[in-house]
Coordinates of C-alpha atoms in Angstrom, one line a residue:
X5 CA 33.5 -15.8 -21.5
X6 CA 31.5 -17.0 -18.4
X7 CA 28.4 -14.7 -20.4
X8 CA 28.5 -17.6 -23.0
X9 CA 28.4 -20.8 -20.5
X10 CA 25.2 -22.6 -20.7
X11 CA 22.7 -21.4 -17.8
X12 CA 21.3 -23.6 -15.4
X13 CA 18.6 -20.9 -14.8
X14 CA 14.9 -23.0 -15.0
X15 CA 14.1 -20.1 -17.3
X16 CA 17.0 -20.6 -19.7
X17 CA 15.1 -24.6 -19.7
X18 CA 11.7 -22.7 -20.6
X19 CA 13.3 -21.1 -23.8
X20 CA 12.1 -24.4 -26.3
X21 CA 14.7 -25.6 -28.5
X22 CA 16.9 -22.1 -29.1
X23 CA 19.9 -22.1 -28.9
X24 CA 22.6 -20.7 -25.8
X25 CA 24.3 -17.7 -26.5
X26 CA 27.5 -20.0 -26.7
X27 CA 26.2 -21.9 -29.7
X28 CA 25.1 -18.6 -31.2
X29 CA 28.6 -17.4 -31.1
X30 CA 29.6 -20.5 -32.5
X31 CA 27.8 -20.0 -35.1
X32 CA 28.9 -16.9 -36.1
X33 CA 32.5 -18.0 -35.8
X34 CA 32.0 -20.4 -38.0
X35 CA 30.1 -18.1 -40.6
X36 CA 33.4 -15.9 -39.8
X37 CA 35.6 -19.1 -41.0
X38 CA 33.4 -19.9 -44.2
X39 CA 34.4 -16.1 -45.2
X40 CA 38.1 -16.4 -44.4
X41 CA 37.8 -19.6 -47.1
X42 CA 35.9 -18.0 -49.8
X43 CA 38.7 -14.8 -49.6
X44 CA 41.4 -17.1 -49.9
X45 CA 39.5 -18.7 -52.9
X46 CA 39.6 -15.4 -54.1
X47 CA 43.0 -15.1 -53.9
X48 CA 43.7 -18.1 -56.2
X49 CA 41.3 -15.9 -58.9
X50 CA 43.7 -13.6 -61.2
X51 CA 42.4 -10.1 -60.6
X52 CA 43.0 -8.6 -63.9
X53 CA 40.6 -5.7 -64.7
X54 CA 38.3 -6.6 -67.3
X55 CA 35.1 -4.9 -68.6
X56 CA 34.7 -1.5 -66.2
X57 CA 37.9 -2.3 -64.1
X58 CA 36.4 -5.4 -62.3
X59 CA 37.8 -8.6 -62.5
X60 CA 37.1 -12.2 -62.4
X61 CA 37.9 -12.0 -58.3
X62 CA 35.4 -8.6 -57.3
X63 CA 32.7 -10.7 -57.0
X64 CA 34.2 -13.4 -54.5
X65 CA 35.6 -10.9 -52.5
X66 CA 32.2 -9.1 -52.1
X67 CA 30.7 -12.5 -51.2
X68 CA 33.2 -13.1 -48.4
X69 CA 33.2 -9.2 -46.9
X70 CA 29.4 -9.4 -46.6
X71 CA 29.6 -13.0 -45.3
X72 CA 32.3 -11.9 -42.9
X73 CA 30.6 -9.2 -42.0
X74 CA 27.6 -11.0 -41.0
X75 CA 29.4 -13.8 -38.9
X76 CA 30.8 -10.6 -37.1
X77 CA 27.8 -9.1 -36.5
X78 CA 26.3 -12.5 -35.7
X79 CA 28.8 -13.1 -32.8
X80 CA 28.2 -9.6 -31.9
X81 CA 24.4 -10.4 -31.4
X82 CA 25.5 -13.4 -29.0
X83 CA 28.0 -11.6 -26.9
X84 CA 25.2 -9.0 -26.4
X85 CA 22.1 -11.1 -25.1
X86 CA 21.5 -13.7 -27.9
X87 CA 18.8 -13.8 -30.4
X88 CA 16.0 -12.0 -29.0
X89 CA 14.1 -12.1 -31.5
X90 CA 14.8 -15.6 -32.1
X91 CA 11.6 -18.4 -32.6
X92 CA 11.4 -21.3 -31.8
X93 CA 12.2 -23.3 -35.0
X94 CA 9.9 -25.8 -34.5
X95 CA 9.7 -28.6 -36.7
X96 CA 9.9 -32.1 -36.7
X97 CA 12.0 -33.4 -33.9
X98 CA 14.2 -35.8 -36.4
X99 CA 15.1 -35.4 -39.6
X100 CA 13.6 -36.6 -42.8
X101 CA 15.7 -39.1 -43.9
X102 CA 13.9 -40.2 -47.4
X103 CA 13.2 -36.6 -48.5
X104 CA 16.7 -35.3 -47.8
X105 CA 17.9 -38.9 -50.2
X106 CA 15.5 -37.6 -52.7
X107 CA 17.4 -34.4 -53.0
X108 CA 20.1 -35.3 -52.5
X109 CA 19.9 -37.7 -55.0
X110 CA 18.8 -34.9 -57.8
X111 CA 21.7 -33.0 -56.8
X112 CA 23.9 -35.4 -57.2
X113 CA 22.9 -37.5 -60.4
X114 CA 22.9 -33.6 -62.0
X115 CA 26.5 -33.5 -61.3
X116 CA 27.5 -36.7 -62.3
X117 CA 25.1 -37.0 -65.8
X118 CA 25.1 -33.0 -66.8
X119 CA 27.9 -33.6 -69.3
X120 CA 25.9 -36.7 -70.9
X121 CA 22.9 -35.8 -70.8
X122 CA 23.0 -31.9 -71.1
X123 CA 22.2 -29.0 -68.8
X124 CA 18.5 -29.3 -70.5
X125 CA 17.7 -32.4 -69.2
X126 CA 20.3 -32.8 -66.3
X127 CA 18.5 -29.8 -64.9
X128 CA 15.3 -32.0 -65.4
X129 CA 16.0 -34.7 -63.6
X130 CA 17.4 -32.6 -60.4
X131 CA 14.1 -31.1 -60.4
X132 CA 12.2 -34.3 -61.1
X133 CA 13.6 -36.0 -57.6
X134 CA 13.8 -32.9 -56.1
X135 CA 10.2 -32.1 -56.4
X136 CA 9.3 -35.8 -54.9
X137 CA 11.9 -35.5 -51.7
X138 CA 9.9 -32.2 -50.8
X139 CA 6.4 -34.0 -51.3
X140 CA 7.5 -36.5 -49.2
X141 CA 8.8 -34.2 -46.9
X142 CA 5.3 -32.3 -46.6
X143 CA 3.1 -35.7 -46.9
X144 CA 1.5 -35.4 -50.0
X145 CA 0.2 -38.5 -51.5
X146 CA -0.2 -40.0 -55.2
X147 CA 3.6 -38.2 -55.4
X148 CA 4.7 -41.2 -57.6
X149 CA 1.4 -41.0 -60.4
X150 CA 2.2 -40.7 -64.3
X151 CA 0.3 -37.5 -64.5
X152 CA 2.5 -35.8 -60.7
X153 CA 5.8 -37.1 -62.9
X154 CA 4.5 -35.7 -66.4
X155 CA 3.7 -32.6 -64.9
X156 CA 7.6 -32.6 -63.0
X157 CA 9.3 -33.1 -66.6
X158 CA 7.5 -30.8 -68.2
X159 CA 7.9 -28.4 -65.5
X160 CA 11.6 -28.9 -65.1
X161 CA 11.6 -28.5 -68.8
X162 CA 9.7 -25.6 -69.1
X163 CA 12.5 -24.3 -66.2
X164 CA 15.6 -25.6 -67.4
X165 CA 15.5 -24.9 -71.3
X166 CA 15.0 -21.2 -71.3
X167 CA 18.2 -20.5 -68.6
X168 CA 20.0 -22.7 -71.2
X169 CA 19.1 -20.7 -74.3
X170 CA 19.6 -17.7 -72.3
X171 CA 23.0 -18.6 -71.2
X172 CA 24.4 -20.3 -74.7
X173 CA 22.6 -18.3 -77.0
X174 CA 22.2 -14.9 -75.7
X175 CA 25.4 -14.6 -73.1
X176 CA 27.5 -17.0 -75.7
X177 CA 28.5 -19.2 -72.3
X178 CA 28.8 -22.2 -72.8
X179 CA 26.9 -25.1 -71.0
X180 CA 26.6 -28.9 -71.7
X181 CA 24.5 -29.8 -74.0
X182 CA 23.0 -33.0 -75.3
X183 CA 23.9 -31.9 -79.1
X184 CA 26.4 -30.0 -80.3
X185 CA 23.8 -27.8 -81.9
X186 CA 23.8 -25.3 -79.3
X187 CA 20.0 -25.4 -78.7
X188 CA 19.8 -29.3 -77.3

């Protein structure tokens, strides 16, 4: 465990902002954890066979091997040198507050509204704010104009409407909708 101590080598202070082989492993142990969670949500799926002889569960417990798998093979990487191939991440050296609110807030406002207002235009609006946190997060101006808004409806529109068709018409799964048409 004395392999996984931060060094005090100057060297080791020369490597920019990657992190020690400690924190590697750390995060690989915590990848391992976030596995060890989604197989236990699998076991809370039925696993009756359906279609083929796969259930509802196969999925979720193919998403949590190859997850676990990789926080192994993660901590495996750390206990053997570290990254080596890591980069420096670069960056800025703080976050961006107001771009990660703008996101957030799309994400958010889909959740609460998408039963009102419809996957269609719940959808729209995610992608609406979404679209303005990452301009503000790369500096573009004029991110607020009519036209930059028009053109971030239309285009979460132009997203959002065809995965809803696809899904309710074509898969027959059903998703909220502003109408009980089936196409709204």
């Amino acid at each position: 465990m004395s392999e996984l101590a931060p060094s005090s080598d100057p060297a080791a202070a020369d490597a920019g902002s990657v992190p020690s082989p400690f924190w590697q492993a750390a995060v690989g142990a915590a990848v391992v954890l976030v596995a060890a969670g989604m197989a236990f949500g699998a076991l809370q799926i039925p696993g009756d066979a359906g279609y083929g002889g796969v259930g509802p569960n196969f999925l979720p417990w193919v998403c949590a091997a190859v997850l676990g798998l990789c926080g192994v093979l993660l901590i495996r990487e750390a206990l053997t040198g570290g990254y080596r191939q890591a980069a420096d991440p670069g960056g800025a050296p703080r976050a961006a507050l107001g771009p990660f609110a703008w996101v957030t807030a799309g994400l958010l406002l889909n959740a609460a509204l998408i039963v009102d207002l419809g996957f269609i235009l719940g959808c729209t609006l995610c992608y609406a704010l979404a679209v303005q946190g990452l301009r503000r997060a790369n500096g573009q101006t004029g991110r607020l104009a009519p036209r930059a808004l028009a053109v971030d409806v239309l285009t979460g529109l132009a997203i959002s409407a065809p995965v809803f068709w696809l899904f309710t018409q074509f898969l027959a799964i059903n998703l909220p909708g502003l109408t009980n048409t089936g196409w709204l």
